[in-house]
């Protein structure tokens, strides 16, 4: 069995490799070559922690396994460790034997950023110039860095509930050589592409904050009750997602479907656009919305890639098991 420790991931994994892995697994999901197992997430009654498993099997990529982990809110204060903790376990699909254990913290950020980037590649207008960010926390920096590689963006505009965090994303824009401007939410109408990545339970982005022709990737809503955008925005948009079952239960579409504004059949797999079985964007005025809920197969895809890279560069630790 191989171990790829968290400390090695930054040296091994590239944004390009994460992008290819996630694009490939979304395509496999849409062609029914890969499926996610039901998600388990439990409040364990200790340290206020939320712990769970996201797993699946990708027959196309031959990746079988799960990501185990969750959120320990006291980690930083008590242990000087980050609050989100996860580890990916891969198994041999032919034998069921454990194949690898991989640090999952950085991989989670890279695979989540890759998901919105894949949506931008396939759904945003080719002439998109203004990138809008709603959110400026840990994930937002990865999201923006990856998104800026998808189009020839000339400006980044940003809004955050906690304005003192905006320098986090301003720094990323500046590193990419793109000017940054803080705006109010009404100012988001200038954006051609918007990414929202916040932990809010009440919508902050209203339907009239998003102009016709925009592509918006909603990446923060991954739990029942969370909501980043007004539900009527989904009714005005063509809605895509990583996985329909998650989108309508724990994703942004839970609210629009729950209140009858859209039907489950109005939510389409991004993988179908990648495979060419859904046309994707069909006009310059259309709003496309990607509901990125985060699936276990994304984790397995990037972990499998990183194991291959670790073996290639001789840093995978082999243990008898
Ligand atoms: P973080 O704590 O670093 O940042 C939180 C962000 O949410 C900040 O921008 C903060 O200002 C904003 N925020 C907090 N309360 C708010 C409110 N009431 N209204 C509006 N904005 C508010 O967290 P993070 O690690 O960047 O994660 C952000 C979100 O992304 C979380 O909800 C997390 O669960 C989710 N997430 C989703 C995926 C996925 O695959 N879709 C993967 C990882 C994380």
PDB file of N, CA, C and O and ligand atoms in Angstrom, residues 41 54 67 71 84 108-109 111-112 115 134-141 143 159-163 165 196-202 204 218-223 226 228 242 292-295 298, ligand 1:
ATOM      1  N   UNK A  41     -22.719  11.967   6.740  1.00  0.00           N
ATOM      2  CA  UNK A  41     -22.162  13.118   7.462  1.00  0.00           C
ATOM      3  C   UNK A  41     -22.834  13.181   8.830  1.00  0.00           C
ATOM      4  O   UNK A  41     -24.060  13.265   8.912  1.00  0.00           O
ATOM      5  N   UNK A  54     -17.385  10.406   1.735  1.00  0.00           N
ATOM      6  CA  UNK A  54     -17.897  10.576   0.371  1.00  0.00           C
ATOM      7  C   UNK A  54     -17.144   9.572  -0.477  1.00  0.00           C
ATOM      8  O   UNK A  54     -15.916   9.613  -0.528  1.00  0.00           O
ATOM      9  N   UNK A  67     -13.422   9.470   0.530  1.00  0.00           N
ATOM     10  CA  UNK A  67     -12.745  10.514   1.314  1.00  0.00           C
ATOM     11  C   UNK A  67     -13.408  10.537   2.684  1.00  0.00           C
ATOM     12  O   UNK A  67     -14.636  10.609   2.778  1.00  0.00           O
ATOM     13  N   UNK A  71     -15.143  18.530   9.626  1.00  0.00           N
ATOM     14  CA  UNK A  71     -14.864  19.882  10.118  1.00  0.00           C
ATOM     15  C   UNK A  71     -14.772  19.861  11.634  1.00  0.00           C
ATOM     16  O   UNK A  71     -15.729  19.483  12.311  1.00  0.00           O
ATOM     17  N   UNK A  84     -10.740  22.098   8.590  1.00  0.00           N
ATOM     18  CA  UNK A  84     -11.189  21.063   7.653  1.00  0.00           C
ATOM     19  C   UNK A  84     -10.101  20.000   7.569  1.00  0.00           C
ATOM     20  O   UNK A  84      -8.951  20.324   7.274  1.00  0.00           O
ATOM     21  N   UNK A 108      -8.722  18.824  -1.737  1.00  0.00           N
ATOM     22  CA  UNK A 108     -10.121  19.277  -1.713  1.00  0.00           C
ATOM     23  C   UNK A 108     -10.241  20.667  -2.343  1.00  0.00           C
ATOM     24  O   UNK A 108     -11.136  20.915  -3.161  1.00  0.00           O
ATOM     25  N   UNK A 109      -9.337  21.543  -1.973  1.00  0.00           N
ATOM     26  CA  UNK A 109      -9.388  22.908  -2.539  1.00  0.00           C
ATOM     27  C   UNK A 109      -9.116  22.880  -4.044  1.00  0.00           C
ATOM     28  O   UNK A 109      -9.788  23.571  -4.817  1.00  0.00           O
ATOM     29  N   UNK A 111      -9.575  20.340  -6.180  1.00  0.00           N
ATOM     30  CA  UNK A 111     -10.642  19.689  -6.968  1.00  0.00           C
ATOM     31  C   UNK A 111     -11.884  20.565  -7.003  1.00  0.00           C
ATOM     32  O   UNK A 111     -12.651  20.548  -7.962  1.00  0.00           O
ATOM     33  N   UNK A 112     -12.120  21.364  -5.944  1.00  0.00           N
ATOM     34  CA  UNK A 112     -13.283  22.249  -5.927  1.00  0.00           C
ATOM     35  C   UNK A 112     -13.077  23.404  -6.908  1.00  0.00           C
ATOM     36  O   UNK A 112     -13.990  23.796  -7.643  1.00  0.00           O
ATOM     37  N   UNK A 115     -13.554  22.203 -10.411  1.00  0.00           N
ATOM     38  CA  UNK A 115     -14.958  22.024 -10.820  1.00  0.00           C
ATOM     39  C   UNK A 115     -15.535  23.316 -11.396  1.00  0.00           C
ATOM     40  O   UNK A 115     -16.161  23.315 -12.460  1.00  0.00           O
ATOM     41  N   UNK A 134     -17.672  36.392  -5.211  1.00  0.00           N
ATOM     42  CA  UNK A 134     -18.438  36.605  -3.979  1.00  0.00           C
ATOM     43  C   UNK A 134     -17.898  35.582  -2.986  1.00  0.00           C
ATOM     44  O   UNK A 134     -18.115  34.380  -3.151  1.00  0.00           O
ATOM     45  N   UNK A 135     -17.146  36.085  -2.016  1.00  0.00           N
ATOM     46  CA  UNK A 135     -16.432  35.201  -1.093  1.00  0.00           C
ATOM     47  C   UNK A 135     -14.952  35.509  -1.159  1.00  0.00           C
ATOM     48  O   UNK A 135     -14.428  35.830  -2.243  1.00  0.00           O
ATOM     49  N   UNK A 136     -14.303  35.428  -0.009  1.00  0.00           N
ATOM     50  CA  UNK A 136     -12.873  35.750   0.034  1.00  0.00           C
ATOM     51  C   UNK A 136     -12.173  34.922   1.105  1.00  0.00           C
ATOM     52  O   UNK A 136     -11.165  35.340   1.653  1.00  0.00           O
ATOM     53  N   UNK A 137     -12.719  33.725   1.372  1.00  0.00           N
ATOM     54  CA  UNK A 137     -12.123  32.859   2.382  1.00  0.00           C
ATOM     55  C   UNK A 137     -11.089  31.922   1.762  1.00  0.00           C
ATOM     56  O   UNK A 137     -10.559  32.178   0.681  1.00  0.00           O
ATOM     57  N   UNK A 138     -10.839  30.819   2.442  1.00  0.00           N
ATOM     58  CA  UNK A 138      -9.792  29.880   2.037  1.00  0.00           C
ATOM     59  C   UNK A 138     -10.012  29.358   0.619  1.00  0.00           C
ATOM     60  O   UNK A 138      -9.107  29.397  -0.221  1.00  0.00           O
ATOM     61  N   UNK A 139     -11.232  28.870   0.338  1.00  0.00           N
ATOM     62  CA  UNK A 139     -11.494  28.280  -0.989  1.00  0.00           C
ATOM     63  C   UNK A 139     -11.460  29.334  -2.090  1.00  0.00           C
ATOM     64  O   UNK A 139     -11.092  29.040  -3.236  1.00  0.00           O
ATOM     65  N   UNK A 140     -11.888  30.545  -1.766  1.00  0.00           N
ATOM     66  CA  UNK A 140     -12.022  31.594  -2.793  1.00  0.00           C
ATOM     67  C   UNK A 140     -10.700  31.856  -3.507  1.00  0.00           C
ATOM     68  O   UNK A 140     -10.670  32.105  -4.718  1.00  0.00           O
ATOM     69  N   UNK A 141      -9.596  31.772  -2.773  1.00  0.00           N
ATOM     70  CA  UNK A 141      -8.299  32.061  -3.396  1.00  0.00           C
ATOM     71  C   UNK A 141      -7.974  31.000  -4.456  1.00  0.00           C
ATOM     72  O   UNK A 141      -7.529  31.325  -5.553  1.00  0.00           O
ATOM     73  N   UNK A 143     -10.215  29.155  -6.014  1.00  0.00           N
ATOM     74  CA  UNK A 143     -11.220  29.314  -7.074  1.00  0.00           C
ATOM     75  C   UNK A 143     -10.779  30.370  -8.078  1.00  0.00           C
ATOM     76  O   UNK A 143     -10.815  30.160  -9.290  1.00  0.00           O
ATOM     77  N   UNK A 159     -16.824  41.032  -3.926  1.00  0.00           N
ATOM     78  CA  UNK A 159     -17.623  41.431  -2.765  1.00  0.00           C
ATOM     79  C   UNK A 159     -17.492  40.348  -1.721  1.00  0.00           C
ATOM     80  O   UNK A 159     -17.430  39.160  -2.053  1.00  0.00           O
ATOM     81  N   UNK A 160     -17.403  40.739  -0.459  1.00  0.00           N
ATOM     82  CA  UNK A 160     -17.426  39.745   0.609  1.00  0.00           C
ATOM     83  C   UNK A 160     -18.173  40.281   1.816  1.00  0.00           C
ATOM     84  O   UNK A 160     -18.122  41.475   2.115  1.00  0.00           O
ATOM     85  N   UNK A 161     -18.907  39.381   2.457  1.00  0.00           N
ATOM     86  CA  UNK A 161     -19.677  39.711   3.666  1.00  0.00           C
ATOM     87  C   UNK A 161     -18.763  40.330   4.721  1.00  0.00           C
ATOM     88  O   UNK A 161     -19.156  41.235   5.444  1.00  0.00           O
ATOM     89  N   UNK A 162     -17.536  39.813   4.812  1.00  0.00           N
ATOM     90  CA  UNK A 162     -16.533  40.396   5.703  1.00  0.00           C
ATOM     91  C   UNK A 162     -15.520  41.122   4.827  1.00  0.00           C
ATOM     92  O   UNK A 162     -14.575  40.491   4.305  1.00  0.00           O
ATOM     93  N   UNK A 163     -15.716  42.446   4.621  1.00  0.00           N
ATOM     94  CA  UNK A 163     -14.879  43.169   3.648  1.00  0.00           C
ATOM     95  C   UNK A 163     -13.387  43.124   3.976  1.00  0.00           C
ATOM     96  O   UNK A 163     -12.548  43.189   3.069  1.00  0.00           O
ATOM     97  N   UNK A 165     -11.669  40.726   4.515  1.00  0.00           N
ATOM     98  CA  UNK A 165     -11.035  39.551   3.898  1.00  0.00           C
ATOM     99  C   UNK A 165     -10.743  39.754   2.408  1.00  0.00           C
ATOM    100  O   UNK A 165     -10.074  38.912   1.792  1.00  0.00           O
ATOM    101  N   UNK A 196     -19.425  32.118  -6.583  1.00  0.00           N
ATOM    102  CA  UNK A 196     -19.761  32.372  -5.183  1.00  0.00           C
ATOM    103  C   UNK A 196     -19.257  31.197  -4.365  1.00  0.00           C
ATOM    104  O   UNK A 196     -19.484  30.038  -4.716  1.00  0.00           O
ATOM    105  N   UNK A 197     -18.526  31.503  -3.306  1.00  0.00           N
ATOM    106  CA  UNK A 197     -17.958  30.439  -2.450  1.00  0.00           C
ATOM    107  C   UNK A 197     -17.931  30.954  -1.023  1.00  0.00           C
ATOM    108  O   UNK A 197     -16.926  31.441  -0.515  1.00  0.00           O
ATOM    109  N   UNK A 198     -19.125  30.888  -0.412  1.00  0.00           N
ATOM    110  CA  UNK A 198     -19.285  31.364   0.965  1.00  0.00           C
ATOM    111  C   UNK A 198     -20.024  30.298   1.772  1.00  0.00           C
ATOM    112  O   UNK A 198     -20.550  29.337   1.212  1.00  0.00           O
ATOM    113  N   UNK A 199     -20.088  30.524   3.078  1.00  0.00           N
ATOM    114  CA  UNK A 199     -20.735  29.541   3.949  1.00  0.00           C
ATOM    115  C   UNK A 199     -22.090  30.041   4.448  1.00  0.00           C
ATOM    116  O   UNK A 199     -22.549  29.622   5.496  1.00  0.00           O
ATOM    117  N   UNK A 200     -22.733  30.908   3.668  1.00  0.00           N
ATOM    118  CA  UNK A 200     -23.966  31.540   4.148  1.00  0.00           C
ATOM    119  C   UNK A 200     -25.182  30.606   4.089  1.00  0.00           C
ATOM    120  O   UNK A 200     -25.252  29.717   3.235  1.00  0.00           O
ATOM    121  N   UNK A 201     -26.118  30.845   4.995  1.00  0.00           N
ATOM    122  CA  UNK A 201     -27.391  30.109   4.999  1.00  0.00           C
ATOM    123  C   UNK A 201     -28.536  30.978   4.483  1.00  0.00           C
ATOM    124  O   UNK A 201     -29.677  30.536   4.435  1.00  0.00           O
ATOM    125  N   UNK A 202     -28.233  32.239   4.125  1.00  0.00           N
ATOM    126  CA  UNK A 202     -29.265  33.127   3.572  1.00  0.00           C
ATOM    127  C   UNK A 202     -28.717  33.714   2.277  1.00  0.00           C
ATOM    128  O   UNK A 202     -27.538  34.074   2.209  1.00  0.00           O
ATOM    129  N   UNK A 204     -27.285  35.837  -0.615  1.00  0.00           N
ATOM    130  CA  UNK A 204     -26.751  37.199  -0.720  1.00  0.00           C
ATOM    131  C   UNK A 204     -26.841  37.710  -2.163  1.00  0.00           C
ATOM    132  O   UNK A 204     -27.005  38.891  -2.389  1.00  0.00           O
ATOM    133  N   UNK A 218     -21.936  28.441  -8.440  1.00  0.00           N
ATOM    134  CA  UNK A 218     -22.275  28.514  -7.008  1.00  0.00           C
ATOM    135  C   UNK A 218     -21.580  27.345  -6.326  1.00  0.00           C
ATOM    136  O   UNK A 218     -21.995  26.193  -6.498  1.00  0.00           O
ATOM    137  N   UNK A 219     -20.556  27.627  -5.548  1.00  0.00           N
ATOM    138  CA  UNK A 219     -19.691  26.557  -5.036  1.00  0.00           C
ATOM    139  C   UNK A 219     -19.775  26.372  -3.526  1.00  0.00           C
ATOM    140  O   UNK A 219     -19.215  25.430  -2.985  1.00  0.00           O
ATOM    141  N   UNK A 220     -20.466  27.262  -2.832  1.00  0.00           N
ATOM    142  CA  UNK A 220     -20.441  27.204  -1.363  1.00  0.00           C
ATOM    143  C   UNK A 220     -21.490  26.308  -0.756  1.00  0.00           C
ATOM    144  O   UNK A 220     -21.331  25.809   0.354  1.00  0.00           O
ATOM    145  N   UNK A 221     -22.607  26.087  -1.467  1.00  0.00           N
ATOM    146  CA  UNK A 221     -23.736  25.363  -0.875  1.00  0.00           C
ATOM    147  C   UNK A 221     -23.555  23.862  -1.051  1.00  0.00           C
ATOM    148  O   UNK A 221     -23.722  23.335  -2.145  1.00  0.00           O
ATOM    149  N   UNK A 222     -23.208  23.206   0.060  1.00  0.00           N
ATOM    150  CA  UNK A 222     -22.943  21.770   0.022  1.00  0.00           C
ATOM    151  C   UNK A 222     -23.618  21.047   1.178  1.00  0.00           C
ATOM    152  O   UNK A 222     -23.233  19.962   1.559  1.00  0.00           O
ATOM    153  N   UNK A 223     -24.634  21.680   1.757  1.00  0.00           N
ATOM    154  CA  UNK A 223     -25.308  21.142   2.948  1.00  0.00           C
ATOM    155  C   UNK A 223     -26.763  21.593   2.917  1.00  0.00           C
ATOM    156  O   UNK A 223     -27.050  22.689   2.428  1.00  0.00           O
ATOM    157  N   UNK A 226     -28.083  25.500   3.475  1.00  0.00           N
ATOM    158  CA  UNK A 226     -27.224  26.582   2.967  1.00  0.00           C
ATOM    159  C   UNK A 226     -27.830  27.159   1.686  1.00  0.00           C
ATOM    160  O   UNK A 226     -28.499  26.442   0.928  1.00  0.00           O
ATOM    161  N   UNK A 228     -26.750  30.450  -1.299  1.00  0.00           N
ATOM    162  CA  UNK A 228     -25.970  31.641  -1.673  1.00  0.00           C
ATOM    163  C   UNK A 228     -26.734  32.586  -2.590  1.00  0.00           C
ATOM    164  O   UNK A 228     -26.486  33.785  -2.592  1.00  0.00           O
ATOM    165  N   UNK A 242     -22.806  19.130 -10.833  1.00  0.00           N
ATOM    166  CA  UNK A 242     -21.949  17.938 -10.891  1.00  0.00           C
ATOM    167  C   UNK A 242     -22.824  16.693 -10.804  1.00  0.00           C
ATOM    168  O   UNK A 242     -22.722  15.788 -11.605  1.00  0.00           O
ATOM    169  N   UNK A 292     -22.187  23.613  -7.969  1.00  0.00           N
ATOM    170  CA  UNK A 292     -21.076  22.701  -7.659  1.00  0.00           C
ATOM    171  C   UNK A 292     -21.168  22.223  -6.226  1.00  0.00           C
ATOM    172  O   UNK A 292     -20.781  22.935  -5.291  1.00  0.00           O
ATOM    173  N   UNK A 293     -21.673  21.002  -6.040  1.00  0.00           N
ATOM    174  CA  UNK A 293     -21.936  20.527  -4.681  1.00  0.00           C
ATOM    175  C   UNK A 293     -20.759  19.762  -4.085  1.00  0.00           C
ATOM    176  O   UNK A 293     -20.678  19.599  -2.880  1.00  0.00           O
ATOM    177  N   UNK A 294     -19.852  19.286  -4.968  1.00  0.00           N
ATOM    178  CA  UNK A 294     -18.686  18.537  -4.498  1.00  0.00           C
ATOM    179  C   UNK A 294     -18.995  17.067  -4.311  1.00  0.00           C
ATOM    180  O   UNK A 294     -19.711  16.700  -3.385  1.00  0.00           O
ATOM    181  N   UNK A 295     -18.484  16.234  -5.197  1.00  0.00           N
ATOM    182  CA  UNK A 295     -18.776  14.790  -5.109  1.00  0.00           C
ATOM    183  C   UNK A 295     -17.512  13.990  -4.787  1.00  0.00           C
ATOM    184  O   UNK A 295     -16.389  14.407  -5.106  1.00  0.00           O
ATOM    185  N   UNK A 298     -14.807  13.261  -7.428  1.00  0.00           N
ATOM    186  CA  UNK A 298     -13.776  14.291  -7.690  1.00  0.00           C
ATOM    187  C   UNK A 298     -12.544  14.021  -6.834  1.00  0.00           C
ATOM    188  O   UNK A 298     -11.413  14.150  -7.287  1.00  0.00           O
TER     189      UNK A 298
HETATM  190  P1  LIG B   1     -13.911  30.151   4.948  1.00  0.00           P
HETATM  191  O1  LIG B   1     -14.382  30.049   6.367  1.00  0.00           O
HETATM  192  O2  LIG B   1     -12.462  30.300   4.695  1.00  0.00           O
HETATM  193  O3  LIG B   1     -14.668  31.367   4.225  1.00  0.00           O
HETATM  194  C1  LIG B   1     -16.052  31.569   4.408  1.00  0.00           C
HETATM  195  C2  LIG B   1     -16.554  32.623   3.440  1.00  0.00           C
HETATM  196  O4  LIG B   1     -17.961  32.795   3.652  1.00  0.00           O
HETATM  197  C3  LIG B   1     -15.918  33.998   3.655  1.00  0.00           C
HETATM  198  O5  LIG B   1     -15.843  34.664   2.411  1.00  0.00           O
HETATM  199  C4  LIG B   1     -16.932  34.670   4.574  1.00  0.00           C
HETATM  200  O6  LIG B   1     -16.855  36.084   4.537  1.00  0.00           O
HETATM  201  C5  LIG B   1     -18.230  34.171   3.966  1.00  0.00           C
HETATM  202  N1  LIG B   1     -19.358  34.262   4.878  1.00  0.00           N
HETATM  203  C6  LIG B   1     -19.415  33.837   6.169  1.00  0.00           C
HETATM  204  N2  LIG B   1     -20.634  34.107   6.690  1.00  0.00           N
HETATM  205  C7  LIG B   1     -21.350  34.726   5.706  1.00  0.00           C
HETATM  206  C8  LIG B   1     -22.674  35.249   5.623  1.00  0.00           C
HETATM  207  N3  LIG B   1     -23.504  35.195   6.651  1.00  0.00           N
HETATM  208  N4  LIG B   1     -23.071  35.793   4.450  1.00  0.00           N
HETATM  209  C9  LIG B   1     -22.252  35.836   3.384  1.00  0.00           C
HETATM  210  N5  LIG B   1     -20.978  35.368   3.404  1.00  0.00           N
HETATM  211  C10 LIG B   1     -20.539  34.814   4.553  1.00  0.00           C
HETATM  212  O7  LIG B   1     -14.507  28.860   4.234  1.00  0.00           O
HETATM  213  P2  LIG B   1     -14.010  28.163   2.903  1.00  0.00           P
HETATM  214  O8  LIG B   1     -13.108  27.039   3.254  1.00  0.00           O
HETATM  215  O9  LIG B   1     -13.573  29.190   1.928  1.00  0.00           O
HETATM  216  O10 LIG B   1     -15.382  27.482   2.397  1.00  0.00           O
HETATM  217  C11 LIG B   1     -16.440  28.268   1.880  1.00  0.00           C
HETATM  218  C12 LIG B   1     -17.635  27.403   1.619  1.00  0.00           C
HETATM  219  O11 LIG B   1     -17.343  26.455   0.595  1.00  0.00           O
HETATM  220  C13 LIG B   1     -18.099  26.562   2.816  1.00  0.00           C
HETATM  221  O12 LIG B   1     -19.505  26.672   2.902  1.00  0.00           O
HETATM  222  C14 LIG B   1     -17.696  25.157   2.464  1.00  0.00           C
HETATM  223  O13 LIG B   1     -18.542  24.196   3.062  1.00  0.00           O
HETATM  224  C15 LIG B   1     -17.856  25.192   0.967  1.00  0.00           C
HETATM  225  N6  LIG B   1     -17.100  24.159   0.226  1.00  0.00           N
HETATM  226  C16 LIG B   1     -17.701  23.609  -0.850  1.00  0.00           C
HETATM  227  C17 LIG B   1     -17.036  22.651  -1.592  1.00  0.00           C
HETATM  228  C18 LIG B   1     -17.691  22.055  -2.801  1.00  0.00           C
HETATM  229  O14 LIG B   1     -17.172  21.075  -3.351  1.00  0.00           O
HETATM  230  N7  LIG B   1     -18.752  22.622  -3.299  1.00  0.00           N
HETATM  231  C19 LIG B   1     -15.746  22.247  -1.221  1.00  0.00           C
HETATM  232  C20 LIG B   1     -15.128  22.857  -0.136  1.00  0.00           C
HETATM  233  C21 LIG B   1     -15.834  23.830   0.582  1.00  0.00           C
END
